[in-house]
CSV table of C-alpha atoms in Angstrom, one decimal:
chain,number,residue,atom,x,y,z
Z,1097,ASN,CA,8.4,-22.7,-39.5
Z,1098,ALA,CA,7.9,-24.4,-36.7
Z,1099,GLY,CA,3.7,-23.2,-36.9
Z,1100,VAL,CA,2.3,-23.4,-34.2
Z,1101,THR,CA,4.6,-24.9,-30.9
Z,1102,GLN,CA,3.1,-25.7,-27.3
Z,1103,THR,CA,5.7,-26.4,-24.2
Z,1104,PRO,CA,5.2,-28.9,-22.2
Z,1105,LYS,CA,3.9,-31.5,-24.2
Z,1106,PHE,CA,3.1,-33.4,-20.7
Z,1107,GLN,CA,2.1,-32.3,-17.2
Z,1108,VAL,CA,1.1,-34.1,-13.5
Z,1109,LEU,CA,-0.3,-31.9,-11.5
Z,1110,LYS,CA,-1.2,-31.8,-7.9
Z,1111,THR,CA,-5.0,-30.5,-6.8
Z,1112,GLY,CA,-4.5,-27.3,-5.7
Z,1113,GLN,CA,-0.9,-27.0,-7.6
Z,1114,SER,CA,-0.7,-24.1,-10.8
Z,1115,MET,CA,1.4,-23.9,-13.6
Z,1116,THR,CA,1.0,-22.5,-17.3
Z,1117,LEU,CA,0.9,-23.8,-20.5
Z,1118,GLN,CA,2.9,-21.6,-23.4
Z,1119,CYS,CA,2.1,-21.6,-26.6
Z,1120,ALA,CA,3.9,-19.4,-29.6
Z,1121,GLN,CA,3.2,-19.4,-33.5
Z,1122,ASP,CA,5.8,-18.1,-36.1
Z,1123,MET,CA,3.0,-17.4,-38.7
Z,1124,ASN,CA,2.2,-14.1,-38.3
Z,1125,HIS,CA,-1.1,-14.0,-36.8
Z,1126,ASN,CA,-3.2,-12.6,-35.3
Z,1127,SER,CA,-6.0,-14.1,-33.7
Z,1128,MET,CA,-4.8,-17.7,-31.2
Z,1129,TYR,CA,-6.7,-19.7,-28.8
Z,1130,TRP,CA,-6.9,-22.2,-26.4
Z,1131,TYR,CA,-8.9,-25.4,-26.3
Z,1132,ARG,CA,-9.1,-28.4,-24.6
Z,1133,GLN,CA,-10.5,-31.9,-25.0
Z,1134,ASP,CA,-11.8,-33.9,-22.9
Z,1135,PRO,CA,-11.4,-38.4,-23.6
Z,1136,GLY,CA,-14.1,-38.9,-27.0
Z,1137,MET,CA,-15.1,-35.2,-26.5
Z,1138,GLY,CA,-15.5,-32.3,-29.2
Z,1139,LEU,CA,-13.1,-28.8,-28.2
Z,1140,ARG,CA,-14.2,-26.7,-26.1
Z,1141,LEU,CA,-13.3,-23.1,-26.5
Z,1142,ILE,CA,-11.8,-21.5,-23.1
Z,1143,TYR,CA,-10.0,-17.9,-24.3
Z,1144,TYR,CA,-9.4,-16.3,-27.0
Z,1145,SER,CA,-7.2,-13.6,-27.9
Z,1146,ALA,CA,-8.3,-11.9,-31.8
Z,1147,SER,CA,-5.5,-9.4,-31.4
Z,1148,GLU,CA,-2.4,-8.3,-29.7
Z,1149,GLY,CA,-3.3,-6.9,-26.4
Z,1150,THR,CA,-6.9,-8.3,-26.0
Z,1151,THR,CA,-8.8,-10.9,-24.4
Z,1152,ASP,CA,-11.8,-13.3,-24.5
Z,1153,LYS,CA,-13.8,-15.3,-22.9
Z,1154,GLY,CA,-15.0,-19.1,-24.9
Z,1155,GLU,CA,-17.2,-21.7,-24.0
Z,1156,VAL,CA,-14.7,-22.8,-20.5
Z,1157,PRO,CA,-13.2,-19.9,-18.7
Z,1158,ASN,CA,-13.8,-20.7,-15.3
Z,1159,GLY,CA,-11.0,-22.2,-13.2
Z,1160,TYR,CA,-8.2,-20.8,-16.3
Z,1161,ASN,CA,-6.4,-17.3,-16.8
Z,1162,VAL,CA,-4.4,-16.1,-20.6
Z,1163,SER,CA,-1.9,-13.5,-21.3
Z,1164,ARG,CA,-1.1,-12.4,-24.9
Z,1165,LEU,CA,2.3,-11.8,-24.1
Z,1166,ASN,CA,3.2,-10.6,-27.9
Z,1167,LYS,CA,1.7,-11.0,-31.3
Z,1168,ARG,CA,3.5,-14.5,-30.9
Z,1169,GLU,CA,3.0,-16.0,-27.6
Z,1170,PHE,CA,-0.3,-16.8,-25.9
Z,1171,SER,CA,0.2,-17.9,-22.3
Z,1172,LEU,CA,-2.7,-20.6,-20.0
Z,1173,ARG,CA,-2.9,-20.3,-16.8
Z,1174,LEU,CA,-3.8,-22.1,-13.7
Z,1175,GLU,CA,-3.8,-21.1,-10.6
Z,1176,SER,CA,-5.1,-23.5,-8.6
Z,1177,ALA,CA,-5.7,-27.4,-10.6
Z,1178,ALA,CA,-8.5,-29.2,-9.7
Z,1179,PRO,CA,-9.2,-32.9,-11.6
Z,1180,SER,CA,-11.9,-31.8,-13.5
Z,1181,GLN,CA,-9.3,-29.7,-15.8
Z,1182,THR,CA,-7.7,-33.3,-16.5
Z,1183,SER,CA,-7.8,-33.4,-20.0
Z,1184,VAL,CA,-5.8,-32.8,-23.5
Z,1185,TYR,CA,-4.9,-28.8,-24.1
Z,1186,PHE,CA,-4.4,-27.7,-27.9
Z,1187,CYS,CA,-3.3,-24.0,-28.7
Z,1188,ALA,CA,-4.4,-22.7,-32.1
Z,1189,SER,CA,-3.2,-19.7,-34.5
Z,1190,ARG,CA,-5.1,-17.9,-36.7
Z,1191,LYS,CA,-4.7,-15.1,-39.3
Z,1192,THR,CA,-8.1,-13.2,-40.2
Z,1193,GLY,CA,-9.2,-10.0,-42.0
Z,1194,THR,CA,-12.2,-8.0,-42.3
Z,1195,SER,CA,-13.5,-10.4,-45.3
Z,1196,GLY,CA,-13.2,-14.2,-45.9
Z,1197,ALA,CA,-12.4,-16.9,-43.4
Z,1198,TYR,CA,-9.3,-18.2,-43.0
Z,1199,GLU,CA,-7.7,-21.7,-41.5
Z,1200,GLN,CA,-6.7,-22.3,-38.3
Z,1201,TYR,CA,-3.7,-24.6,-37.2
Z,1202,PHE,CA,-3.0,-26.3,-34.4
Z,1203,GLY,CA,-0.6,-27.0,-31.7
Z,1204,PRO,CA,0.6,-30.7,-30.5
Z,1205,GLY,CA,-1.6,-30.1,-27.4
Z,1206,THR,CA,-0.3,-30.7,-23.9
Z,1207,ARG,CA,-1.6,-34.1,-21.9
Z,1208,LEU,CA,-2.3,-32.8,-18.3
Z,1209,THR,CA,-3.3,-34.8,-15.8
Z,1210,VAL,CA,-4.3,-33.6,-12.6
Z,1211,THR,CA,-4.3,-35.8,-10.0
W,1154,LEU,CA,-23.0,-18.6,-34.7
W,1155,ALA,CA,-24.3,-21.1,-36.8
W,1156,LYS,CA,-25.0,-24.4,-35.4
W,1157,THR,CA,-24.3,-27.1,-36.9
W,1158,THR,CA,-25.7,-31.1,-37.0
W,1159,GLN,CA,-23.7,-34.0,-37.8
W,1160,PRO,CA,-23.8,-37.5,-37.5
W,1161,ILE,CA,-21.8,-38.9,-34.6
W,1162,SER,CA,-20.4,-41.6,-35.8
W,1163,MET,CA,-19.5,-43.7,-39.3
W,1164,ASP,CA,-18.1,-47.0,-40.4
W,1165,SER,CA,-17.2,-47.3,-44.0
W,1166,TYR,CA,-14.7,-49.8,-45.5
W,1167,GLU,CA,-11.8,-49.5,-47.4
W,1168,GLY,CA,-11.4,-48.3,-51.2
W,1169,GLN,CA,-15.1,-46.8,-50.5
W,1170,GLU,CA,-16.3,-43.4,-51.0
W,1171,VAL,CA,-17.4,-41.6,-47.9
W,1172,ASN,CA,-19.6,-38.9,-47.5
W,1173,ILE,CA,-20.6,-37.2,-44.2
W,1174,THR,CA,-23.6,-34.6,-44.6
W,1175,CYS,CA,-23.4,-31.7,-41.6
W,1176,SER,CA,-26.6,-29.5,-41.0
W,1177,HIS,CA,-26.5,-26.0,-40.7
W,1178,ASN,CA,-29.8,-24.3,-41.4
W,1179,ASN,CA,-29.3,-21.0,-39.3
W,1180,ILE,CA,-26.0,-20.4,-41.4
W,1181,ALA,CA,-25.4,-16.3,-42.2
W,1182,THR,CA,-25.1,-14.3,-46.2
W,1183,ASN,CA,-21.1,-14.2,-45.4
W,1184,ASP,CA,-20.4,-17.9,-43.7
W,1185,TYR,CA,-17.9,-19.7,-45.0
W,1186,ILE,CA,-18.0,-23.3,-44.2
W,1187,THR,CA,-15.0,-25.7,-43.4
W,1188,TRP,CA,-13.9,-28.5,-42.0
W,1189,TYR,CA,-10.9,-30.5,-39.8
W,1190,GLN,CA,-10.1,-33.8,-39.8
W,1191,GLN,CA,-8.5,-34.8,-35.7
W,1192,PHE,CA,-6.4,-38.2,-35.7
W,1193,PRO,CA,-6.6,-39.5,-32.0
W,1194,SER,CA,-3.7,-37.4,-30.3
W,1195,GLN,CA,-3.0,-34.5,-32.8
W,1196,GLY,CA,-4.6,-31.2,-33.1
W,1197,PRO,CA,-7.4,-31.0,-36.1
W,1198,ARG,CA,-6.1,-29.9,-39.4
W,1199,PHE,CA,-7.9,-28.2,-41.9
W,1200,ILE,CA,-9.0,-29.7,-45.0
W,1201,ILE,CA,-11.4,-27.8,-47.0
W,1202,GLN,CA,-13.3,-24.8,-47.0
W,1203,GLY,CA,-15.8,-23.5,-49.2
W,1204,TYR,CA,-18.8,-20.7,-49.8
W,1205,LYS,CA,-21.2,-22.3,-52.3
W,1206,THR,CA,-21.3,-24.6,-55.2
W,1207,LYS,CA,-18.3,-27.4,-55.4
W,1208,VAL,CA,-14.6,-27.3,-54.0
W,1209,THR,CA,-12.0,-29.9,-54.9
W,1210,ASN,CA,-8.5,-30.7,-53.2
W,1211,GLU,CA,-6.3,-33.3,-52.6
W,1212,VAL,CA,-7.9,-34.5,-49.7
W,1213,ALA,CA,-11.7,-33.9,-50.4
W,1214,SER,CA,-14.5,-32.7,-52.1
W,1215,LEU,CA,-16.9,-30.3,-50.7
W,1216,PHE,CA,-20.8,-30.3,-51.7
W,1217,ILE,CA,-22.9,-26.9,-51.3
W,1218,PRO,CA,-26.5,-27.2,-52.2
W,1219,ALA,CA,-27.6,-23.6,-53.4
W,1220,ASP,CA,-29.8,-23.0,-50.1
W,1221,ARG,CA,-26.4,-23.9,-48.4
W,1222,LYS,CA,-28.5,-25.1,-45.3
W,1223,SER,CA,-26.0,-28.5,-45.7
W,1224,SER,CA,-23.1,-29.5,-46.8
W,1225,THR,CA,-21.4,-32.5,-47.8
W,1226,LEU,CA,-17.6,-33.5,-47.3
W,1227,SER,CA,-16.9,-36.6,-49.8
W,1228,LEU,CA,-13.6,-38.5,-49.4
W,1229,PRO,CA,-13.1,-40.4,-51.9
W,1230,ARG,CA,-11.4,-44.3,-51.9
W,1231,VAL,CA,-10.7,-44.0,-47.9
W,1232,SER,CA,-8.3,-46.1,-46.4
W,1233,LEU,CA,-7.3,-46.9,-42.8
W,1234,SER,CA,-5.8,-44.0,-42.4
W,1235,ASP,CA,-8.5,-42.2,-43.2
W,1236,THR,CA,-9.9,-43.3,-39.6
W,1237,ALA,CA,-10.3,-40.0,-37.6
W,1238,VAL,CA,-13.0,-37.3,-36.5
W,1239,TYR,CA,-14.2,-35.2,-38.5
W,1240,TYR,CA,-15.8,-31.5,-37.5
W,1241,CYS,CA,-18.0,-29.2,-39.7
W,1242,LEU,CA,-17.9,-25.9,-39.0
W,1243,VAL,CA,-19.6,-22.9,-40.1
W,1244,GLY,CA,-19.1,-19.0,-39.4
W,1245,LEU,CA,-17.3,-15.9,-41.2
W,1246,HIS,CA,-14.3,-17.0,-39.2
W,1247,SER,CA,-13.3,-13.6,-38.5
W,1248,GLY,CA,-11.2,-12.7,-35.2
W,1249,ASN,CA,-13.7,-11.6,-33.0
W,1250,THR,CA,-15.6,-15.2,-34.1
W,1251,PRO,CA,-13.9,-17.8,-32.9
W,1252,LEU,CA,-13.7,-21.0,-34.3
W,1253,VAL,CA,-16.7,-23.6,-32.3
W,1254,PHE,CA,-16.1,-27.2,-32.7
W,1255,GLY,CA,-19.0,-29.5,-32.5
W,1256,LYS,CA,-18.4,-33.3,-31.2
W,1257,GLY,CA,-17.8,-34.2,-34.9
W,1258,THR,CA,-18.6,-37.4,-37.2
W,1259,ARG,CA,-16.6,-39.8,-35.8
W,1260,LEU,CA,-15.7,-42.3,-39.0
W,1261,SER,CA,-13.7,-45.9,-38.4
W,1262,VAL,CA,-12.2,-47.4,-41.6
W,1263,ILE,CA,-12.2,-50.8,-41.9
W,1264,ALA,CA,-10.3,-53.8,-43.9
């Protein structure tokens, strides 16, 4: 099992460029998430998908769009990158059910710099 | 989601036991308490989870008092490799309630 994989690992963009961050999980998890983490800060939720076919905004959705392509894949798109979007982006997935709580698995992150 | 409060940072010497307390006064009946650890340049990873009383695994112990308004993560005999940020999260964790991370507690272990 690869767990949660993210591509690319590093990316440098110029202001106004667009790009898509890819995320895939092989654990058959229902829920997937995108977070960003700025230096010295905690993680902030951008978007999440509770199940295939659904997506919802998190704390900081402005400037981003997402696609839950299938159960395995959840992509994050920056349509017009801005320097304020320089950050480390983490994708995560979690098994969810009707009761209890389940641990969340994180990918290795994508380090994005916008100049 | 229940709001959590934890210290911003802590220092400890190697070999000591470290206790990090998290306050969650408005925890709901069905909420679980979960702790994550994050090393520099890595994503967070699950450490331990509990609902009430005490939970222990190979990494840590989690103490939860009867009123569940706080919890304490205990790391026995820390080493330099335990230097990380530790996050306390509270919630039902169903698909419609995503995990929300605060700023966590930055633990520095000193030789």
